[in-house]
PDB file of C-alpha atoms and ligand atoms in Angstrom:
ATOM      1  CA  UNK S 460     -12.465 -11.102  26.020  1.00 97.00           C
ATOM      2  CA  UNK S 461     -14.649  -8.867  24.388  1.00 98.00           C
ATOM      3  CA  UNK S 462     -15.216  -4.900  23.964  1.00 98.00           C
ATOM      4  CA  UNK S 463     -17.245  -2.206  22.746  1.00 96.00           C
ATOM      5  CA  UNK S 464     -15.220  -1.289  19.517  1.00 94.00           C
ATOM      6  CA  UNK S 465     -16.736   2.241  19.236  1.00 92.00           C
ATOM      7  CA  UNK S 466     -15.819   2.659  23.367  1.00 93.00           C
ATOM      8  CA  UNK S 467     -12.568   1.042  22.176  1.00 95.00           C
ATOM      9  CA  UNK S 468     -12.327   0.057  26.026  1.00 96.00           C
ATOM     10  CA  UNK S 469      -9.879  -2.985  25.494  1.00 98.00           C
ATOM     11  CA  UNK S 470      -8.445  -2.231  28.689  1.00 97.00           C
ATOM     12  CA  UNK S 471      -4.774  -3.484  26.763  1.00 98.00           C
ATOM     13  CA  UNK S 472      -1.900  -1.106  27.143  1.00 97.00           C
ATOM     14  CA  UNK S 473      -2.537  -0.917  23.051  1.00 97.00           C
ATOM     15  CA  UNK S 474      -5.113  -0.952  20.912  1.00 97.00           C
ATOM     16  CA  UNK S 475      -5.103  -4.196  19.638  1.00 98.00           C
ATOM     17  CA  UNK S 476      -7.033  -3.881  16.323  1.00 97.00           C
ATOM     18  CA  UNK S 477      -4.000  -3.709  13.858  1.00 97.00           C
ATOM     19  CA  UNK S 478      -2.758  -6.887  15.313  1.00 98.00           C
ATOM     20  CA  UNK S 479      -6.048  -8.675  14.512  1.00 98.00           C
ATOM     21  CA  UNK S 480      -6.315  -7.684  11.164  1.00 98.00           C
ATOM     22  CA  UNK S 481      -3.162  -8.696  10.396  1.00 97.00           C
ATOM     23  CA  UNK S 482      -0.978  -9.661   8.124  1.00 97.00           C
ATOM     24  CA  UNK S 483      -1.672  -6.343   5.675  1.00 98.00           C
ATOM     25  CA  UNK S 484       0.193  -5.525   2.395  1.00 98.00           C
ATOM     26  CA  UNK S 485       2.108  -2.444   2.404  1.00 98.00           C
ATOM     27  CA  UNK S 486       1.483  -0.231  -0.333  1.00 96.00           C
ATOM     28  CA  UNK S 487       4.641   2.352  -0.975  1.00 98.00           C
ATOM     29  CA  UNK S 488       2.501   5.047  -2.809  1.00 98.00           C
ATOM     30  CA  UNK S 489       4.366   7.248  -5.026  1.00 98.00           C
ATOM     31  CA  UNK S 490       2.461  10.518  -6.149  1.00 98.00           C
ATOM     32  CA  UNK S 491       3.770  13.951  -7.344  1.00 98.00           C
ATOM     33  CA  UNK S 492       2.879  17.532  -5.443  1.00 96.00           C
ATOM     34  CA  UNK S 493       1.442  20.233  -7.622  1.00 91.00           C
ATOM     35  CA  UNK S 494       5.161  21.539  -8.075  1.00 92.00           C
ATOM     36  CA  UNK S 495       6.611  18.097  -9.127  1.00 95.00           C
ATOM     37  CA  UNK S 496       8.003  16.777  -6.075  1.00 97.00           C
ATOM     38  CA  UNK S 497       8.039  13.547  -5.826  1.00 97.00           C
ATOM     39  CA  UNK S 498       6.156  11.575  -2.226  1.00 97.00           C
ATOM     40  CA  UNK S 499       6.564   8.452  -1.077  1.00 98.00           C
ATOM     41  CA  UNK S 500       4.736   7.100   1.897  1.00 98.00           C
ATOM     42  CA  UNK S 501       3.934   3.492   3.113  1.00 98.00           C
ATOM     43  CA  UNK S 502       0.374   2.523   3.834  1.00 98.00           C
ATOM     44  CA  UNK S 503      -0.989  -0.473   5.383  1.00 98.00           C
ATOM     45  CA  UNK S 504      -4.373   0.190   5.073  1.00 98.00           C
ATOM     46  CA  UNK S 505      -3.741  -0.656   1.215  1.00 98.00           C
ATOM     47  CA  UNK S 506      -5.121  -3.564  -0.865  1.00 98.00           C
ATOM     48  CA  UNK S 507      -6.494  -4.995  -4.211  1.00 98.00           C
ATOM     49  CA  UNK S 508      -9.724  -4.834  -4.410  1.00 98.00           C
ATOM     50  CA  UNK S 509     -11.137  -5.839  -7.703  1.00 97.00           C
ATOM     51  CA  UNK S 510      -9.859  -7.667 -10.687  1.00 96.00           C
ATOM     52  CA  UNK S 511     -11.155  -6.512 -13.600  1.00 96.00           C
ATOM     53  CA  UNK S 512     -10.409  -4.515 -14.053  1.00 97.00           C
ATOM     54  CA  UNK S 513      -7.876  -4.291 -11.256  1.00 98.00           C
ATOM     55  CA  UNK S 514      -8.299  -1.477  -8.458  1.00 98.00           C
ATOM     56  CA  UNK S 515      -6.192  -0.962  -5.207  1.00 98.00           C
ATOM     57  CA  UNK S 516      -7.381   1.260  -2.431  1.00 98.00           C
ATOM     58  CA  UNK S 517      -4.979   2.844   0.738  1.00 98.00           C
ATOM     59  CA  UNK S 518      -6.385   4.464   3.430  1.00 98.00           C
ATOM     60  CA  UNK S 519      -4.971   8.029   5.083  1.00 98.00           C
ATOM     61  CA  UNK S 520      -5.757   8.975   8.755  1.00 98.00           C
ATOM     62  CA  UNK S 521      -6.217  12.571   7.794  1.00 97.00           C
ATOM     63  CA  UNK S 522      -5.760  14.330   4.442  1.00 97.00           C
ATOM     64  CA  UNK S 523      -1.930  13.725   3.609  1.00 96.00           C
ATOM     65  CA  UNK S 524       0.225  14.385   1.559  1.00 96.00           C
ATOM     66  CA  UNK S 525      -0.637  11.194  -0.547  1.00 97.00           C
ATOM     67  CA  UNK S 526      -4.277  11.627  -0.552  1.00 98.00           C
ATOM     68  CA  UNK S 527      -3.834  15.510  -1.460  1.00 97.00           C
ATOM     69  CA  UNK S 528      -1.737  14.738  -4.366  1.00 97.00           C
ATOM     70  CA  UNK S 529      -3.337  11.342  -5.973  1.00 98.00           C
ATOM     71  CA  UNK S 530      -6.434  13.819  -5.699  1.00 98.00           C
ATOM     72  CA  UNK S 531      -4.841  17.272  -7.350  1.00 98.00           C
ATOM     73  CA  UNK S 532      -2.869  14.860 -10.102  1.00 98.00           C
ATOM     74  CA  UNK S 533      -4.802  12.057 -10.621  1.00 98.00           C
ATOM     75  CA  UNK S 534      -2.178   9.591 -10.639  1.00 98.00           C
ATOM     76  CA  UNK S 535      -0.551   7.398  -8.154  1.00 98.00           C
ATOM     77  CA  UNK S 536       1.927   4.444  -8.006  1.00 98.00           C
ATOM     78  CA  UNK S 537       2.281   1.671  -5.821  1.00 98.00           C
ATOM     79  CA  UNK S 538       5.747   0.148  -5.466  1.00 98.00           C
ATOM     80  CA  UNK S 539       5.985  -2.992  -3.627  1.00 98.00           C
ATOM     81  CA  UNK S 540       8.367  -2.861  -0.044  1.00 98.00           C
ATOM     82  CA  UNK S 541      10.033  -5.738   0.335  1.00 98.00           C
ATOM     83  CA  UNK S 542      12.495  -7.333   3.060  1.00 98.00           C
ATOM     84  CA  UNK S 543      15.379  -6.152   1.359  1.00 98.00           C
ATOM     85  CA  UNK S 544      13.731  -2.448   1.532  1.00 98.00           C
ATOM     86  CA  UNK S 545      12.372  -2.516   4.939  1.00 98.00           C
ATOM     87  CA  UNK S 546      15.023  -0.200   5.784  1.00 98.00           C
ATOM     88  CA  UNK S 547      14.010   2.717   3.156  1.00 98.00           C
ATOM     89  CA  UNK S 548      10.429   2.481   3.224  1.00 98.00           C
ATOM     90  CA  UNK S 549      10.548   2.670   6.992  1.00 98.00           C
ATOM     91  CA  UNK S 550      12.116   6.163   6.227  1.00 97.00           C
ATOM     92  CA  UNK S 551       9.854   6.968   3.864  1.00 97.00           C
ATOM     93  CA  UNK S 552       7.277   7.505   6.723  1.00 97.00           C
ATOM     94  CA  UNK S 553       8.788  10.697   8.145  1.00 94.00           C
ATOM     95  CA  UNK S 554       6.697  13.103   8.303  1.00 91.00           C
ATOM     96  CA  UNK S 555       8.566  15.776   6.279  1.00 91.00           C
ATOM     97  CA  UNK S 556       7.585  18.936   4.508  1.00 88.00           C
ATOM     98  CA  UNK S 557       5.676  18.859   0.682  1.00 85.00           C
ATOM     99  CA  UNK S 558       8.637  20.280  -0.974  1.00 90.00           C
ATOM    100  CA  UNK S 559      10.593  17.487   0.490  1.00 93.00           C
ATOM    101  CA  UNK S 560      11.505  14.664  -2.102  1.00 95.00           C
ATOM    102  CA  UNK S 561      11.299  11.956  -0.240  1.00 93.00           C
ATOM    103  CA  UNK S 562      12.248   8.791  -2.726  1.00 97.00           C
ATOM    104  CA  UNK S 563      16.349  10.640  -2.411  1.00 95.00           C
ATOM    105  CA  UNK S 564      15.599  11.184   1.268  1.00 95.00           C
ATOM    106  CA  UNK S 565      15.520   7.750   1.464  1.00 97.00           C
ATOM    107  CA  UNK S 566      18.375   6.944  -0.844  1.00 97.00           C
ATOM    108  CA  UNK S 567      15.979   5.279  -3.442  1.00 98.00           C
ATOM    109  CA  UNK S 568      15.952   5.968  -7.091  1.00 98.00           C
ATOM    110  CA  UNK S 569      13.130   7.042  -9.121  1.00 98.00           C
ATOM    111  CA  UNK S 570      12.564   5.164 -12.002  1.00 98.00           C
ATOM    112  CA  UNK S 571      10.042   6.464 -14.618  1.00 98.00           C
ATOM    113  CA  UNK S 572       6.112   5.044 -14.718  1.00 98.00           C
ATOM    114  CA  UNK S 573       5.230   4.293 -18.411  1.00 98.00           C
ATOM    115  CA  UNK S 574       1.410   5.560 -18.094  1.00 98.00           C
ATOM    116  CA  UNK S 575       1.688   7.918 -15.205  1.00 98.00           C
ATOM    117  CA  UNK S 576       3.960  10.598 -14.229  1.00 98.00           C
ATOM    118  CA  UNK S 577       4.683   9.986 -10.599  1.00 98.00           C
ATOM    119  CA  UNK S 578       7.806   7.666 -10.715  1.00 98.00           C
ATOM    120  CA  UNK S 579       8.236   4.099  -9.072  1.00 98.00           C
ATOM    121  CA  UNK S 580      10.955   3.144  -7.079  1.00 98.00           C
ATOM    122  CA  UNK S 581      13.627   1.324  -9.248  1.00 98.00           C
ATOM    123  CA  UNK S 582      15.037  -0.891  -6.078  1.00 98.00           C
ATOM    124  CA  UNK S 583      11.717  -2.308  -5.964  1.00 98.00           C
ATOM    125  CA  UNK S 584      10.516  -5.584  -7.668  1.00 98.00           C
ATOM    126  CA  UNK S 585       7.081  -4.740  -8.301  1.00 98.00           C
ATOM    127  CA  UNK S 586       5.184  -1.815  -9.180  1.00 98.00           C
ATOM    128  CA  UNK S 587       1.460  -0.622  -9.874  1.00 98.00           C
ATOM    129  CA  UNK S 588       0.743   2.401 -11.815  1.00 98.00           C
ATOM    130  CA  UNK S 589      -2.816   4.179 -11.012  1.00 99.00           C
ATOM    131  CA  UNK S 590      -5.231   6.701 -11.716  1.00 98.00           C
ATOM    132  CA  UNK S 591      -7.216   8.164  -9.178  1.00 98.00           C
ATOM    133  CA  UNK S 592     -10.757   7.129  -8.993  1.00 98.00           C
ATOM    134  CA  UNK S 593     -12.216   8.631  -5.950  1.00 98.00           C
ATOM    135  CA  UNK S 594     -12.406   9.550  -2.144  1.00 98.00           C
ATOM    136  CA  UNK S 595     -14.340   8.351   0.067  1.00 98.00           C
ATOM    137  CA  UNK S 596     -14.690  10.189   3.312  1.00 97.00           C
ATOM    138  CA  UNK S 597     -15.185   7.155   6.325  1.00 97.00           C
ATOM    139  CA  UNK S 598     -17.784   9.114   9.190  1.00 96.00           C
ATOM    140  CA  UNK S 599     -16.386   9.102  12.719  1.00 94.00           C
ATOM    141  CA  UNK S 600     -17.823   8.423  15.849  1.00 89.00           C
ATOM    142  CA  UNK S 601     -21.674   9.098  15.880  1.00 87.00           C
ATOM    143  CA  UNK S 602     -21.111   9.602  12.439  1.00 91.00           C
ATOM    144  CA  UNK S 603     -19.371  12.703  12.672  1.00 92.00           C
ATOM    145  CA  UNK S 604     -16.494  13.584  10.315  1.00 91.00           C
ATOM    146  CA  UNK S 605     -13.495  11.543  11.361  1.00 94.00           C
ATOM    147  CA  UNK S 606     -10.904  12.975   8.656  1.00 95.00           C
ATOM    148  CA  UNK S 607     -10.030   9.570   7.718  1.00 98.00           C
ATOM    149  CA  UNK S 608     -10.687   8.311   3.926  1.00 98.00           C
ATOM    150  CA  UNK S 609     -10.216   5.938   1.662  1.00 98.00           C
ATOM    151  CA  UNK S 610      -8.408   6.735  -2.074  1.00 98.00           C
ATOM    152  CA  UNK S 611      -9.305   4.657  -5.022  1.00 98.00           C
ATOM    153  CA  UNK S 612      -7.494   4.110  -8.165  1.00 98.00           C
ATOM    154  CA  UNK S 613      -7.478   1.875 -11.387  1.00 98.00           C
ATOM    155  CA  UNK S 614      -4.425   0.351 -11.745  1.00 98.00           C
ATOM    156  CA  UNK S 615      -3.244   0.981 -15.774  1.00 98.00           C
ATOM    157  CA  UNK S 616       0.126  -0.407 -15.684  1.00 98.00           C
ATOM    158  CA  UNK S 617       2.381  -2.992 -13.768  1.00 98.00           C
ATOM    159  CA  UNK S 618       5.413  -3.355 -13.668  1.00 98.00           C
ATOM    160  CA  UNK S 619       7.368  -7.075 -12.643  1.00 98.00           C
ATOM    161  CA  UNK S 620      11.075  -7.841 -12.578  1.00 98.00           C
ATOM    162  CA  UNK S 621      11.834 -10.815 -14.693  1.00 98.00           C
ATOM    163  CA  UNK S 622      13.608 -12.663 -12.221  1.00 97.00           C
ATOM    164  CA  UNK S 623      10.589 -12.921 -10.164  1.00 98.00           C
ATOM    165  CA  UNK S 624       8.295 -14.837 -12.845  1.00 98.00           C
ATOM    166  CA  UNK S 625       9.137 -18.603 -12.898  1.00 97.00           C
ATOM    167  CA  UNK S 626       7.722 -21.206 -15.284  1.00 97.00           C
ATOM    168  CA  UNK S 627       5.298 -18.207 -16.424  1.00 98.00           C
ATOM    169  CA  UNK S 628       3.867 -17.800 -12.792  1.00 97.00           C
ATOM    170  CA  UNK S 629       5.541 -15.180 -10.302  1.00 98.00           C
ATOM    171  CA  UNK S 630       7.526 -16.532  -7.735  1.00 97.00           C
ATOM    172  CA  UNK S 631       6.429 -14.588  -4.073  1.00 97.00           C
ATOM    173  CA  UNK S 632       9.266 -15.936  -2.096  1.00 97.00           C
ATOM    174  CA  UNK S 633      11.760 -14.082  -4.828  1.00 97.00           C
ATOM    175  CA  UNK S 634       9.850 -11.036  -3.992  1.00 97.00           C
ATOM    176  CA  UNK S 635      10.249 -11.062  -0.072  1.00 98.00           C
ATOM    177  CA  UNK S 636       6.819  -8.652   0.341  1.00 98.00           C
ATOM    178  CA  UNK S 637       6.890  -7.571   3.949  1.00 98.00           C
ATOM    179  CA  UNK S 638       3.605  -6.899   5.554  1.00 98.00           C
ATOM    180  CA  UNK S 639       2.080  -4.672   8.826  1.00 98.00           C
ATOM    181  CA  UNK S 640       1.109  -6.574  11.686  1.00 98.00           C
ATOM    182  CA  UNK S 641       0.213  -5.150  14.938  1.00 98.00           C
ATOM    183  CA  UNK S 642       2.358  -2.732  16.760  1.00 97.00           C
ATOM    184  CA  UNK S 643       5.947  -2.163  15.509  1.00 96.00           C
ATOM    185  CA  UNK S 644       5.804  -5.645  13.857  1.00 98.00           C
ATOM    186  CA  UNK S 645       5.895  -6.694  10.474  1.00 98.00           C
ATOM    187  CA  UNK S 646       5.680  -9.918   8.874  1.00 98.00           C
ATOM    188  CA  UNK S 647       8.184 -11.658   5.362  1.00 98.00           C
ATOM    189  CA  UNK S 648       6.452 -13.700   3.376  1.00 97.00           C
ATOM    190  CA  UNK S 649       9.414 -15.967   2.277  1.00 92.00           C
ATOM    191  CA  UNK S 650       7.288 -19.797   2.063  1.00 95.00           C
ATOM    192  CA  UNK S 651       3.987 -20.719   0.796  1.00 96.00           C
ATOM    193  CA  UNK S 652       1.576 -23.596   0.657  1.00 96.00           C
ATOM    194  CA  UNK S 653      -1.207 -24.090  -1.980  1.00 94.00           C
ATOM    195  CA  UNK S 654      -4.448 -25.067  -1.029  1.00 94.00           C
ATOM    196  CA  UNK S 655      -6.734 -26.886  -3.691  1.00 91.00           C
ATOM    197  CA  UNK S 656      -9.939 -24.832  -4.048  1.00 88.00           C
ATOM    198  CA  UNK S 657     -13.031 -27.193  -4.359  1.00 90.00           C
ATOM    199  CA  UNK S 658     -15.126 -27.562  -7.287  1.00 83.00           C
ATOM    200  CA  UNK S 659     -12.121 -25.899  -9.128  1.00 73.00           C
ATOM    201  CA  UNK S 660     -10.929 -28.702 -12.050  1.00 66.00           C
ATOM    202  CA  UNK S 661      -7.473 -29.736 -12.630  1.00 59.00           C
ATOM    203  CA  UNK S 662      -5.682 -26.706 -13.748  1.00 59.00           C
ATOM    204  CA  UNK S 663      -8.330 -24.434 -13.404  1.00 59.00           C
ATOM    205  CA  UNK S 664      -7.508 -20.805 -11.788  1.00 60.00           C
ATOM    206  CA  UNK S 665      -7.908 -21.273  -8.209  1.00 56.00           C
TER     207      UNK S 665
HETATM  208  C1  FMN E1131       4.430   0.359   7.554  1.00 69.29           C
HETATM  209  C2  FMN E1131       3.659   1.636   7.694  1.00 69.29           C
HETATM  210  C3  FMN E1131       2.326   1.665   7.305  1.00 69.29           C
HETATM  211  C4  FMN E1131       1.580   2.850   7.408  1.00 69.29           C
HETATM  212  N1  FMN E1131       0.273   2.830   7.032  1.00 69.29           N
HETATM  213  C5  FMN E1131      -0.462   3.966   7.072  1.00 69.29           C
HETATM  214  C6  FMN E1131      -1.822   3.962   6.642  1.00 69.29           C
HETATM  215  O1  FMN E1131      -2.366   2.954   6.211  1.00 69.29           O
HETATM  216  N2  FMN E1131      -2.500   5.141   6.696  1.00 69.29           N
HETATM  217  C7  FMN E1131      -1.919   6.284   7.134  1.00 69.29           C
HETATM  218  O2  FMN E1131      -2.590   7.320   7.165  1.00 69.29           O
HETATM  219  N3  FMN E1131      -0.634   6.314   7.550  1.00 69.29           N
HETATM  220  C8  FMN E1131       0.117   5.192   7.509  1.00 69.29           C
HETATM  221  N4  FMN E1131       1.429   5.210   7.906  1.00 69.29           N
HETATM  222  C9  FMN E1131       2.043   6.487   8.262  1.00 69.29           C
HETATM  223  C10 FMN E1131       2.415   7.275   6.998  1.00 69.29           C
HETATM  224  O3  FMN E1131       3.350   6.551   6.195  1.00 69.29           O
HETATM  225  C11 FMN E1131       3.035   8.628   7.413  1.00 69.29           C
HETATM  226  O4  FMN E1131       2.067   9.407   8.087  1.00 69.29           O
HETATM  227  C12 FMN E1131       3.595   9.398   6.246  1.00 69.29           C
HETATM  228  O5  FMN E1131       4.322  10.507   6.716  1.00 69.29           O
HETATM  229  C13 FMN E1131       2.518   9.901   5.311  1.00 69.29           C
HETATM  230  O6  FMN E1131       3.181  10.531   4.242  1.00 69.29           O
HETATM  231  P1  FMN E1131       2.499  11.537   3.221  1.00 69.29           P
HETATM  232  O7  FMN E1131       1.991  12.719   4.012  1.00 69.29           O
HETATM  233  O8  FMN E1131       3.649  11.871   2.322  1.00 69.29           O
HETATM  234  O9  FMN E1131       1.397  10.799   2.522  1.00 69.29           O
HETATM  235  C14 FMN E1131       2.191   4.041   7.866  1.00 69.29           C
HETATM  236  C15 FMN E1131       3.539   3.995   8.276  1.00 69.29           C
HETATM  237  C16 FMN E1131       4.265   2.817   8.191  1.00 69.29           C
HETATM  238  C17 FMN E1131       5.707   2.785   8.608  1.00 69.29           C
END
């Protein structure tokens, strides 16, 4: 099959875009209101996306609370949802009031960041600390507004439990990530294979 994307006339009972671009990393961001309360969202629109130095990006469908605060503070962190949290961070996307801290809502503890002040989330294995780059605002339709933007930040610290590094490398299938697929689906990564890149020399980073 094929459809006009912009039309979005799939002619499915749901949109079946998320499920194509699928399986995406979850990224638990952690920011502080202007008061101090502490916000914790999921958001699957979230990935690395450069390496030195190292940025991440998440994407809101309207200005929330996340966006609002990584752009009042300056400062975001990105804790890592795993299997074993699929539970809490599933809460975590309730859409509840500012003054609301959400990390107790969902029986998680904050831990402190070392370079930031929002806090991470302790239960979790893995942990990026950011500041805020920029916004930028993605046009709509006809390139009208659409509301919908993507927030950049430069990730200054990171955090790794030691039981997840093995023989100096981390060990994925210790972490458990769980990723967004399409609908109410999400993916565990719990096995890998390795791939040899070619050209790349024995040893060399792949
Ligand atoms: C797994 C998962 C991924 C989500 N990804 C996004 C996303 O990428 N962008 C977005 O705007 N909302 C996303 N949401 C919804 C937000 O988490 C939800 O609107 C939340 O209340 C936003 O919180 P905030 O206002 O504290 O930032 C996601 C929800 C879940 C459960």
């Amino acid at each position: 099959m094929f459809y006009d994307a912009v039309a979005n006339n799939h002619g499915l009972a749901l949109d079946p875009f998320k499920a194509l671009v699928a399986p995406r990393p979850i990224g638990w961001i952690s920011t502080l209101g202007k008061t101090g309360v502490v916000n914790l969202a999921p958001y699957s629109f979230f990935n690395a996306v450069s390496e030195d130095p190292h940025y991440v990006m998440f994407a809101s469908g309207g200005r929330k609370d996340s966006q609002r605060n990584a752009e009042e503070t300056g400062e975001f962190v990105c804790s890592l949802a795993t299997y074993d949290l699929r539970e809490a961070m599933s809460r975590t996307s309730a859409g509840v009031g500012p003054d609301i801290d959400e990390m107790r809502l969902a029986g998680l503890t904050p831990a402190p960041s070392r370079l930031v002040q929002p806090p991470r989330v302790k239960e979790s294995p893995v942990a990026f600390e950011c500041r805020y780059w920029r916004t930028i605002e993605l046009p709509g339709r006809n390139w009208a507004p659409s509301g919908n933007a993507i927030v950049l930040g430069q990730v200054v610290g990171v955090h790794i439990a030691d039981e997840a590094i093995v023989d100096g490398k981390v060990d994925v299938t210790r972490l458990k990530p769980i990723a967004r697929l399409g609908y109410g689906d999400y993916a565990v990564i719990d096995a890998v294979f390795t791939l040899p890149r070619p050209g790349a020399g024995r040893g060399a980073p792949q």
